[in-house]
PDB file of C-alpha atoms in Angstrom:
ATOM      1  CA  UNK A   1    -182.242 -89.027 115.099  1.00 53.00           C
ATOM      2  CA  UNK A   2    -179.934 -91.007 112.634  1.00 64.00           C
ATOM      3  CA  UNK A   3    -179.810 -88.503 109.996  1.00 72.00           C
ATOM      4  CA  UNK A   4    -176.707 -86.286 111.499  1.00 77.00           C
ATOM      5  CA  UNK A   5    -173.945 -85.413 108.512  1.00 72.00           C
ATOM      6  CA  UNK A   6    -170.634 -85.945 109.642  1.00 73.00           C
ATOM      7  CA  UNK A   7    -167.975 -83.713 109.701  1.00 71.00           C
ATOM      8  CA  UNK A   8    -165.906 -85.986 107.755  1.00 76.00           C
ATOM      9  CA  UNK A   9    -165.697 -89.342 106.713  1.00 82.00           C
ATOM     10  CA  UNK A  10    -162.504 -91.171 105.769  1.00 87.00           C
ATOM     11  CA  UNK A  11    -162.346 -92.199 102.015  1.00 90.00           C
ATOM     12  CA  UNK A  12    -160.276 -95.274 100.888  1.00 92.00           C
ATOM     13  CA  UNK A  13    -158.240 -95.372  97.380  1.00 91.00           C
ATOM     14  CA  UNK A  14    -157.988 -98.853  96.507  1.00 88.00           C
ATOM     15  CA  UNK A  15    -154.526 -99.679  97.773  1.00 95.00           C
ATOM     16  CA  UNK A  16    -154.890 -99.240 101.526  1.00 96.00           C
ATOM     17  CA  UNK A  17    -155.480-103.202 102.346  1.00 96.00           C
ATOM     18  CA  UNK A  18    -152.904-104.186  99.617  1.00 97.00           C
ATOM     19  CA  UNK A  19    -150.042-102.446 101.325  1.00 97.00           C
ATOM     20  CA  UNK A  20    -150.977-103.314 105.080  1.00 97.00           C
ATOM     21  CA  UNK A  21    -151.341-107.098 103.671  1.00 97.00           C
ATOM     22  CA  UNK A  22    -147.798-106.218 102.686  1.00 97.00           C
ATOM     23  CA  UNK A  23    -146.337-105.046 105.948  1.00 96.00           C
ATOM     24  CA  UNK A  24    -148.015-107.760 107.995  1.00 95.00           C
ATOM     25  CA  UNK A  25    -146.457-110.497 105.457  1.00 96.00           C
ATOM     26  CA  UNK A  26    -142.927-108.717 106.637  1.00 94.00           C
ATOM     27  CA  UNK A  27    -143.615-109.318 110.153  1.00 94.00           C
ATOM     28  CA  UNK A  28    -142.381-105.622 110.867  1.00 91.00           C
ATOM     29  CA  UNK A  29    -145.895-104.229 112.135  1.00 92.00           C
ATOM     30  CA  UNK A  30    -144.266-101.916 115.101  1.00 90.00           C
ATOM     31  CA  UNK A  31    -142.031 -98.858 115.120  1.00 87.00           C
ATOM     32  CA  UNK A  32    -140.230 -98.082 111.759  1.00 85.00           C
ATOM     33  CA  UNK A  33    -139.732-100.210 108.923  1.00 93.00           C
ATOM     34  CA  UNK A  34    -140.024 -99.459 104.769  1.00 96.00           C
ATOM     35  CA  UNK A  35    -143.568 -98.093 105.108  1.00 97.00           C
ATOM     36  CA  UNK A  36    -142.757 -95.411 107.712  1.00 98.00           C
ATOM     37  CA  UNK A  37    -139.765 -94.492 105.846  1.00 97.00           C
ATOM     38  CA  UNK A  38    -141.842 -93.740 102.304  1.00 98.00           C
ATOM     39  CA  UNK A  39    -144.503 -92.264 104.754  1.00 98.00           C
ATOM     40  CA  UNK A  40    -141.880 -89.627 106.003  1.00 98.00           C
ATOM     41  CA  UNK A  41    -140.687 -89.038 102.467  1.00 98.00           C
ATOM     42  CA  UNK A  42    -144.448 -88.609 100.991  1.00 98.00           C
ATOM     43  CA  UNK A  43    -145.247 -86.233 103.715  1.00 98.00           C
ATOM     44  CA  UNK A  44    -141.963 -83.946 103.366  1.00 98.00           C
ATOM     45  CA  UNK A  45    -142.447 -83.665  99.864  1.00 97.00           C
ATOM     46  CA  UNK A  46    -146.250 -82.469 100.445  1.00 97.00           C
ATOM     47  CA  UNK A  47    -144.966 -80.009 102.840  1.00 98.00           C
ATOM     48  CA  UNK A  48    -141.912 -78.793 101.152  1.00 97.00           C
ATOM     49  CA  UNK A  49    -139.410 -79.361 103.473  1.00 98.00           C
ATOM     50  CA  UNK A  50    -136.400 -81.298 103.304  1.00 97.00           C
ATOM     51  CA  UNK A  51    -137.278 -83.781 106.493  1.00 98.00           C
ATOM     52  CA  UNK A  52    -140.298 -85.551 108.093  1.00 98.00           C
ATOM     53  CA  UNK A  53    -140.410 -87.572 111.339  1.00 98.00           C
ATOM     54  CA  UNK A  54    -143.312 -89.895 111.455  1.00 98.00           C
ATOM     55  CA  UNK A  55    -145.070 -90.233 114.930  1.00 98.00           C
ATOM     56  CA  UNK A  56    -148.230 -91.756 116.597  1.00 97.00           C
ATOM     57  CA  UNK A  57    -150.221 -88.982 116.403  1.00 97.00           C
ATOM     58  CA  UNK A  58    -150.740 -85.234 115.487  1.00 97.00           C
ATOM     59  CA  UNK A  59    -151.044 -84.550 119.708  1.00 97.00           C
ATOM     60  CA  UNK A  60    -147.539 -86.259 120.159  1.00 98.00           C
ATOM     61  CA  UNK A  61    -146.104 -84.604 116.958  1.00 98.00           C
ATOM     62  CA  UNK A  62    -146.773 -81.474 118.712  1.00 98.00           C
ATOM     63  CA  UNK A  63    -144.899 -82.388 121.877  1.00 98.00           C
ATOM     64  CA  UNK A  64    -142.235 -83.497 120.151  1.00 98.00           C
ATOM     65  CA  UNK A  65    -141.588 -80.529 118.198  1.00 98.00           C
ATOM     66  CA  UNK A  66    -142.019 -78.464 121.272  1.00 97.00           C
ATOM     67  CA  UNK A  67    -138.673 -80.319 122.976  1.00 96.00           C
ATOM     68  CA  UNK A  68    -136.513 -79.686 120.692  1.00 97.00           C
ATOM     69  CA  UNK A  69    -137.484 -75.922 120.472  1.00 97.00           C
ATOM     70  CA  UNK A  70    -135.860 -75.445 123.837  1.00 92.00           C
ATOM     71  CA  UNK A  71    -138.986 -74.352 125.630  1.00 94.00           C
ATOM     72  CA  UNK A  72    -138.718 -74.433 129.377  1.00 92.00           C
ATOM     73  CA  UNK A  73    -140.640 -73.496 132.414  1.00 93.00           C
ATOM     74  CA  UNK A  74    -141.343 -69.446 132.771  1.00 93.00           C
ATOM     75  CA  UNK A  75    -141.005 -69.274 128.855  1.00 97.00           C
ATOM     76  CA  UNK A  76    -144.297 -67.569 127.523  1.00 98.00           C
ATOM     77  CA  UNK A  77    -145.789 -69.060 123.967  1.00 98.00           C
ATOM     78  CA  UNK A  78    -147.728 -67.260 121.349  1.00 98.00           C
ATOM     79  CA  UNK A  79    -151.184 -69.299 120.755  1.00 98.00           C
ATOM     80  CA  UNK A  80    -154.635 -68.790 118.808  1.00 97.00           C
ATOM     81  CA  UNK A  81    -157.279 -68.526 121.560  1.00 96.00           C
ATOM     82  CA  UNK A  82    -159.476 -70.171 118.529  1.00 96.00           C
ATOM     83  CA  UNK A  83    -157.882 -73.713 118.466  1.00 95.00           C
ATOM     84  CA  UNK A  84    -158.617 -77.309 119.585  1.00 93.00           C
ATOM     85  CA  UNK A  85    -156.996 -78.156 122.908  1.00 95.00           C
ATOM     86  CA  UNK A  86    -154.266 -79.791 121.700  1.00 96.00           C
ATOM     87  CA  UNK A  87    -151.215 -77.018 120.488  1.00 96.00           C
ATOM     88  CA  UNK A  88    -152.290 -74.939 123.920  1.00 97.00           C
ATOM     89  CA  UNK A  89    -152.167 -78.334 126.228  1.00 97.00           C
ATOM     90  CA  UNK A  90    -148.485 -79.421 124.682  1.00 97.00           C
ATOM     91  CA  UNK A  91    -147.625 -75.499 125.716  1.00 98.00           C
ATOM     92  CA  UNK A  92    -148.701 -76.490 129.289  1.00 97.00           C
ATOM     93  CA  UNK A  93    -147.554 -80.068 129.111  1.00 96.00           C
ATOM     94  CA  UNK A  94    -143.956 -78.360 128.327  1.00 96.00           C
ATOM     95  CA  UNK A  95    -144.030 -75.859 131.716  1.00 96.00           C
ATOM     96  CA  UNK A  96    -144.386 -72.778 129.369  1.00 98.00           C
ATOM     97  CA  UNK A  97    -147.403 -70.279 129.675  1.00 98.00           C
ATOM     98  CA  UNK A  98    -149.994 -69.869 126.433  1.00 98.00           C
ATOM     99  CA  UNK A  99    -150.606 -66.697 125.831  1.00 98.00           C
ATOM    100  CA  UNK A 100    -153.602 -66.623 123.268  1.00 98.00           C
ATOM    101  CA  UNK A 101    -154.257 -63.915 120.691  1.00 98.00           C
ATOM    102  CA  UNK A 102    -157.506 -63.314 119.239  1.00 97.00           C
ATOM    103  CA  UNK A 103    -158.465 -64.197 116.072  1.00 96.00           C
ATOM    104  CA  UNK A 104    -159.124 -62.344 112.927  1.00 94.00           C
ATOM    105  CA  UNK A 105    -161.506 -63.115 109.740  1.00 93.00           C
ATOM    106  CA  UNK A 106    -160.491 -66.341 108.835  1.00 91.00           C
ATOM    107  CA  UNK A 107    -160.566 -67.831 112.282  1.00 95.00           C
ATOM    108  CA  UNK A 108    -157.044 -68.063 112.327  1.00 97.00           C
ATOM    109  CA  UNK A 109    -154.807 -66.040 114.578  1.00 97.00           C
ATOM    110  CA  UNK A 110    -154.056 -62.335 113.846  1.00 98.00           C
ATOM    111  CA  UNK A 111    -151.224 -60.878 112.966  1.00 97.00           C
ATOM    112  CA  UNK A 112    -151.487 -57.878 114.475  1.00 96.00           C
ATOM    113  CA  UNK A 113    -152.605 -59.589 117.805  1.00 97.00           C
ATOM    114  CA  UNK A 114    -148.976 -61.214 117.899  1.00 98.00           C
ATOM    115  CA  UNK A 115    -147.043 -58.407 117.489  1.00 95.00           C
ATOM    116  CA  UNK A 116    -149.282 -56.928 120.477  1.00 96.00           C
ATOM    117  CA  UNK A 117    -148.560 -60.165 122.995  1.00 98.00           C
ATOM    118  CA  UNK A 118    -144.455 -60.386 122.409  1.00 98.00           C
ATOM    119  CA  UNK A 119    -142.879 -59.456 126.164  1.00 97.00           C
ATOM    120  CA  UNK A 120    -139.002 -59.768 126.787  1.00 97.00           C
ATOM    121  CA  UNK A 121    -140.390 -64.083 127.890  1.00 97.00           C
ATOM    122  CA  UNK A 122    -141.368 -64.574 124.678  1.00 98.00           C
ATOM    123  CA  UNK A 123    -140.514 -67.773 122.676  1.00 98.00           C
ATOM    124  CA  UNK A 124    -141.968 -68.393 120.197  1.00 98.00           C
ATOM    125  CA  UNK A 125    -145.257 -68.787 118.065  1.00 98.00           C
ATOM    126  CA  UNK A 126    -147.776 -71.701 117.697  1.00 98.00           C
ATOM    127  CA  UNK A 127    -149.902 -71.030 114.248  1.00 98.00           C
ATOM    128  CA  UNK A 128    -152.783 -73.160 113.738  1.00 98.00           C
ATOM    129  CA  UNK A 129    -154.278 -73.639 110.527  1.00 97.00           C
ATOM    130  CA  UNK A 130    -157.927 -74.003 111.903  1.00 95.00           C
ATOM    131  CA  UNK A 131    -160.155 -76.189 109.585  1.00 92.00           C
ATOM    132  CA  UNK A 132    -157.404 -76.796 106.923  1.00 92.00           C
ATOM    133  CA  UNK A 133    -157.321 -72.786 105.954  1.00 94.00           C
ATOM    134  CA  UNK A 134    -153.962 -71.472 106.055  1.00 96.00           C
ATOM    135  CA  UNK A 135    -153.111 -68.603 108.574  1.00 97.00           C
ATOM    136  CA  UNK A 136    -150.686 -66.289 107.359  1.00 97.00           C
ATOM    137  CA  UNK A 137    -147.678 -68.058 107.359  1.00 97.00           C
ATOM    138  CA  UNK A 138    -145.751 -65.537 105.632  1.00 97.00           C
ATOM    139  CA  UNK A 139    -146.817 -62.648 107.872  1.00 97.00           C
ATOM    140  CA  UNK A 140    -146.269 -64.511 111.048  1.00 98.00           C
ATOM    141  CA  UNK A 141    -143.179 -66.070 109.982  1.00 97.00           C
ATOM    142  CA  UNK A 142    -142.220 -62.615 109.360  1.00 97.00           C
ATOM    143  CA  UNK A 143    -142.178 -61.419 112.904  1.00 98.00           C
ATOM    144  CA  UNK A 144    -140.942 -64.279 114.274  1.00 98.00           C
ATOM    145  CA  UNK A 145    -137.916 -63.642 112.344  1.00 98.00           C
ATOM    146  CA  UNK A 146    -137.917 -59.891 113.207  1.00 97.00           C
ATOM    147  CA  UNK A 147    -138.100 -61.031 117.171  1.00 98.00           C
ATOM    148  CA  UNK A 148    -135.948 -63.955 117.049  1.00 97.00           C
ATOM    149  CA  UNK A 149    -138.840 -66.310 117.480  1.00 98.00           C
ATOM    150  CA  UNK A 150    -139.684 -69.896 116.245  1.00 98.00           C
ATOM    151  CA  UNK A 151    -142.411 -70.448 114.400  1.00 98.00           C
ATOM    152  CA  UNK A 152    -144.081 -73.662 114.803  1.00 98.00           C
ATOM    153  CA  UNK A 153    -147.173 -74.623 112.401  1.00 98.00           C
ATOM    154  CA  UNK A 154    -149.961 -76.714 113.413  1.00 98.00           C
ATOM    155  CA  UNK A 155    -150.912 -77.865 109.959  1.00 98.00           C
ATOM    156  CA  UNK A 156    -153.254 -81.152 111.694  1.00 97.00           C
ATOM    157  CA  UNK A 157    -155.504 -80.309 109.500  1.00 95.00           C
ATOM    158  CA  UNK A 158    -154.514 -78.547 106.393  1.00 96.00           C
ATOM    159  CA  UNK A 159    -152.122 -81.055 104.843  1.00 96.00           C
ATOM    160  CA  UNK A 160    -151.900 -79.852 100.714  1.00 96.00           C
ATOM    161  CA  UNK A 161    -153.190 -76.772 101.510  1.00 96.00           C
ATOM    162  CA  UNK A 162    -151.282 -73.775  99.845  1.00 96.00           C
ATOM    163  CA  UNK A 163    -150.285 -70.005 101.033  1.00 95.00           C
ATOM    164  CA  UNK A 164    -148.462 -67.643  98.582  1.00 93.00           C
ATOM    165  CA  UNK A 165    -147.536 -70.772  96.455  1.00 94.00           C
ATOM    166  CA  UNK A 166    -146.174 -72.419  99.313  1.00 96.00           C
ATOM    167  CA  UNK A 167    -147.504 -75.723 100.402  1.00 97.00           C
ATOM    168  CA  UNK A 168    -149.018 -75.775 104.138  1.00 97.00           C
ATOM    169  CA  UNK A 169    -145.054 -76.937 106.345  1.00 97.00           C
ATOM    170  CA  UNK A 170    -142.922 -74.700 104.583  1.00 97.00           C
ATOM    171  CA  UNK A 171    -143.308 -71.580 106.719  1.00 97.00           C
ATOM    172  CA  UNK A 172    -142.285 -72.965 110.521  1.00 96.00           C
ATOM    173  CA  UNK A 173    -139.111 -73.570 111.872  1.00 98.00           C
ATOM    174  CA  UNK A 174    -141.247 -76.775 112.273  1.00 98.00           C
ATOM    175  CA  UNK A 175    -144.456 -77.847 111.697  1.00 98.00           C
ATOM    176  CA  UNK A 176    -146.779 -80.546 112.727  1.00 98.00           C
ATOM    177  CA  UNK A 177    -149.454 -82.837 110.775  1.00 98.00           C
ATOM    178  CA  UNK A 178    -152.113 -85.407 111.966  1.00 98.00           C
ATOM    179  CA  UNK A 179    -153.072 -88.296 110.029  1.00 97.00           C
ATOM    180  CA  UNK A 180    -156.228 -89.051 112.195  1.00 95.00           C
ATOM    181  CA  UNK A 181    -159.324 -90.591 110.482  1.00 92.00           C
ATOM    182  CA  UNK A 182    -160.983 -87.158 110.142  1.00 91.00           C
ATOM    183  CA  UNK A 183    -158.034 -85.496 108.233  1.00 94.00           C
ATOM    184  CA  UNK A 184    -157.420 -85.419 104.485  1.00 94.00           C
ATOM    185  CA  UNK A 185    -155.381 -88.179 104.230  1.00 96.00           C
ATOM    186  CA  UNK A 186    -155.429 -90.632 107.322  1.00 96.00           C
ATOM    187  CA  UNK A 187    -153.230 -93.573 108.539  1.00 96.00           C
ATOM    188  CA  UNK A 188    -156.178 -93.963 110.990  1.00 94.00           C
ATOM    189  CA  UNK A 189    -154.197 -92.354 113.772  1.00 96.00           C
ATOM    190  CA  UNK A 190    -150.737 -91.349 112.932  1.00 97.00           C
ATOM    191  CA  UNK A 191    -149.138 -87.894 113.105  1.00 98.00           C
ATOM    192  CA  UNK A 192    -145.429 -86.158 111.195  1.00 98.00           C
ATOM    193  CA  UNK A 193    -143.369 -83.207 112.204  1.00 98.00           C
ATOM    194  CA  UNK A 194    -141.685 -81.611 108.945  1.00 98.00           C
ATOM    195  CA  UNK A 195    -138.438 -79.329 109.177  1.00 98.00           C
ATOM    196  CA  UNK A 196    -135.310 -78.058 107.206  1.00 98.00           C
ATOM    197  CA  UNK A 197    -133.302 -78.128 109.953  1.00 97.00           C
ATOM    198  CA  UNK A 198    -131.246 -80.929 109.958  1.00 97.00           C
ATOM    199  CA  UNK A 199    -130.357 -81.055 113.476  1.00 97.00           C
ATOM    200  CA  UNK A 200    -133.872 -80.721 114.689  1.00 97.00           C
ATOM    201  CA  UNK A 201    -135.067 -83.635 112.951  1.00 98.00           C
ATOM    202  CA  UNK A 202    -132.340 -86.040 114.249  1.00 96.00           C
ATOM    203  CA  UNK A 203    -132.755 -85.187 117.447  1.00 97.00           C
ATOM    204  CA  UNK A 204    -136.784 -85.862 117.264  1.00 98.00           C
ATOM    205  CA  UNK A 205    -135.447 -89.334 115.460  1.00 96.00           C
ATOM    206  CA  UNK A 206    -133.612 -89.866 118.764  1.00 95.00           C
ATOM    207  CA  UNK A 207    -136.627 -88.827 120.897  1.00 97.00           C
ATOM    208  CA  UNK A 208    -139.219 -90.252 119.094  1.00 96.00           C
ATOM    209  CA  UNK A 209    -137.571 -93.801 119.993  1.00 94.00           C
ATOM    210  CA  UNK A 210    -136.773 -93.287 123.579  1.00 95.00           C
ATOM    211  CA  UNK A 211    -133.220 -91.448 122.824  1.00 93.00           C
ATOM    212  CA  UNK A 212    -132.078 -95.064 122.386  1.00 93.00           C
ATOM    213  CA  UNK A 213    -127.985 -95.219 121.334  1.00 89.00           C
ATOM    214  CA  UNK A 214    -127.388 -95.253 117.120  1.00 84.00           C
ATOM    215  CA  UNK A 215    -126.004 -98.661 116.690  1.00 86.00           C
ATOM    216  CA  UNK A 216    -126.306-102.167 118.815  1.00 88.00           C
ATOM    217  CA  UNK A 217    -123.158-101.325 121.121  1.00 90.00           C
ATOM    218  CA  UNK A 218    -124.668 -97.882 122.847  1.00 90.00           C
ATOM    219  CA  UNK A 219    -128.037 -98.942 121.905  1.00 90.00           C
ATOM    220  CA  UNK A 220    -128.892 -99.119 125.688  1.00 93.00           C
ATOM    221  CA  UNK A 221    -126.979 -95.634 126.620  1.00 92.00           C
ATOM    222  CA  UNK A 222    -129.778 -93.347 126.485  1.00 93.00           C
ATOM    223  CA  UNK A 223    -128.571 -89.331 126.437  1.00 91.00           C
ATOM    224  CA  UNK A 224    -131.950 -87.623 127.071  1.00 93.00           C
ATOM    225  CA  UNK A 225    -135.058 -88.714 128.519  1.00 93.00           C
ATOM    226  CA  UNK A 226    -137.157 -90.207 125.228  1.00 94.00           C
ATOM    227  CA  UNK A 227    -140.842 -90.682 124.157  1.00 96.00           C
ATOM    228  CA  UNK A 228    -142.234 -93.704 122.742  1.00 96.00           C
ATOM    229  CA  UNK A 229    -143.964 -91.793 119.896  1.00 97.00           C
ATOM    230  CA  UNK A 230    -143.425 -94.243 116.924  1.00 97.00           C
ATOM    231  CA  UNK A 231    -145.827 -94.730 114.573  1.00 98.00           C
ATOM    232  CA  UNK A 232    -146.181 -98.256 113.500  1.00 97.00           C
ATOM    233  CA  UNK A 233    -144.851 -99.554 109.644  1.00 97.00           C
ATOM    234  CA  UNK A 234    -148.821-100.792 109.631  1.00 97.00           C
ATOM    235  CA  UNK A 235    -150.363 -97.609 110.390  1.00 98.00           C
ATOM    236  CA  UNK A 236    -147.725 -95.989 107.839  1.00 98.00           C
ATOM    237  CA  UNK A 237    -148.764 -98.740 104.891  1.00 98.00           C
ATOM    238  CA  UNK A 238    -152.307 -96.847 104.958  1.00 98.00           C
ATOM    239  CA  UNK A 239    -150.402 -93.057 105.399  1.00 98.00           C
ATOM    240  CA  UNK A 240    -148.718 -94.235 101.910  1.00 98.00           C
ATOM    241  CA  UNK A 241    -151.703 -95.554 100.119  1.00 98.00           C
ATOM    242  CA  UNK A 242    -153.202 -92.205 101.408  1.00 97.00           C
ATOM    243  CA  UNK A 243    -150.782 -89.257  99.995  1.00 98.00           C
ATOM    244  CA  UNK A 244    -150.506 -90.852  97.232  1.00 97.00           C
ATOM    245  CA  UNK A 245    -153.668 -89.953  96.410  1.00 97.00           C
ATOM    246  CA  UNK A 246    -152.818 -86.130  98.073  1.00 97.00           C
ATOM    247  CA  UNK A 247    -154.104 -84.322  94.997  1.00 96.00           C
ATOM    248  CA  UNK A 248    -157.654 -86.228  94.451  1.00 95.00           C
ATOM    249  CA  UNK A 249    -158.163 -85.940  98.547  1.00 94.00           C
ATOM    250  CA  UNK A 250    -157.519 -82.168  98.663  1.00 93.00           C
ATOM    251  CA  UNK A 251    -159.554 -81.312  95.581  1.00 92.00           C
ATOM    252  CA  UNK A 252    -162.621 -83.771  97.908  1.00 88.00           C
ATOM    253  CA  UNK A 253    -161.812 -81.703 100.827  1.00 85.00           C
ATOM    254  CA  UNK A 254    -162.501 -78.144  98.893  1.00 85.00           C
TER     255      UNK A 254
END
């Protein structure tokens, strides 16, 4: 049969081949560049957070995050059992142990269940925000706090979503988006990790590109065993063409 409905389909705004036409004409089509720069500033500003580190996807944004939280092997981590694979296989891929908590009648992850699951190995908290509805943010951010957790918010799908008057990346220590070609906005595949904390974000800067050296003389002296999880300035032309049409691809979405 040919007459399935899709989940989703992506939806162009006009301005999507103007600006890639634009980045190719630079010749910088690979890692960084103007358009992944404006990307990261769009994105932060959607979330409400002071930072954003653009990345090749919403898989790798979530690995990313996870090394700079400090988890290590024998750690335990907080996750919804109700989730795509992809939060509870970066908790693997970082040598911690998932420990999933049921959900409760939004589909998200409980509350209550959290408090339940916290042992003395506890370290933090991975919220997902399954099919763009928020979980509570401000409950779970609550006991993290309470427990000396981090938070960290899979927002992959939920970008310009809104909890309490807070947009969707406000309530994690960090917080992860995808950009994939099913999500509001798309940069066909593409992923961000949003934070206030200045120090995190530099050091995912760092990591994102390999933990190369800052300038040309240590730019081969690499401190910490990288990632290459750039996204490229051409993939980022379409991110910008898409959030800046946030408001009109949210209101679609609903």
């Amino acid at each position: 049969m040919n007459d399935r409905i899709p989940v989703s389909r992506p939806h162009f705004y006009g301005r999507e081949s103007e600006y890639v036409a634009e980045a190719m004409a630079s010749t910088l089509i690979s890692g960084g560049g103007p358009f992944v720069e404006r990307m990261e500033a769009l994105v932060s500003g959607a979330a409400g957070t002071r930072s954003a580190v653009a990345v090749a996807n919403g898989t790798v944004a979530l690995d990313l995050a996870l090394s700079v939280l400090g988890v290590a092997p024998g750690d335990e981590v907080i996750v919804p059992d109700f989730t795509m694979f992809s939060p509870i296989g970066a908790v693997l891929r970082s040598g911690a142990r998932p420990v999933p908590v049921d959900a409760d009648c939004t589909w998200n992850m409980d509350p209550a269940a959290v408090e339940f699951a916290i042992t003395p190995r506890t370290r933090g908290i991975v919220m997902v925000h399954t099919y763009g509805h928020p979980a509570d943010g401000t409950a779970l951010r609550r006991i993290a706090d309470r427990h000396g957790l981090w938070l960290l918010e899979d927002a992959a799908e939920a970008m310009g979503a809104t909890l309490d008057g807070r947009p969707v990346g406000s309530f994690g220590t960090v917080a992860t988006f995808s950009f994939y070609s099913n999500k509001v906005v798309t940069s066909g595949e593409g992923g961000a990790v949003v934070s206030d904390d200045h120090a995190l974000v530099e050091r995912m800067r760092c990591l994102r590109n390999l933990a190369f050296g800052p300038d040309w003389e240590t730019r081969f002296v690499h401190d910490a065993i990288g990632f290459n999880f750039r996204l490229s300035n051409v993939l980022a032309a379409i991110g910008c063409a898409q959030l800046e049409n946030l408001d009109e691809a949210v209101r679609s979405k609903r």
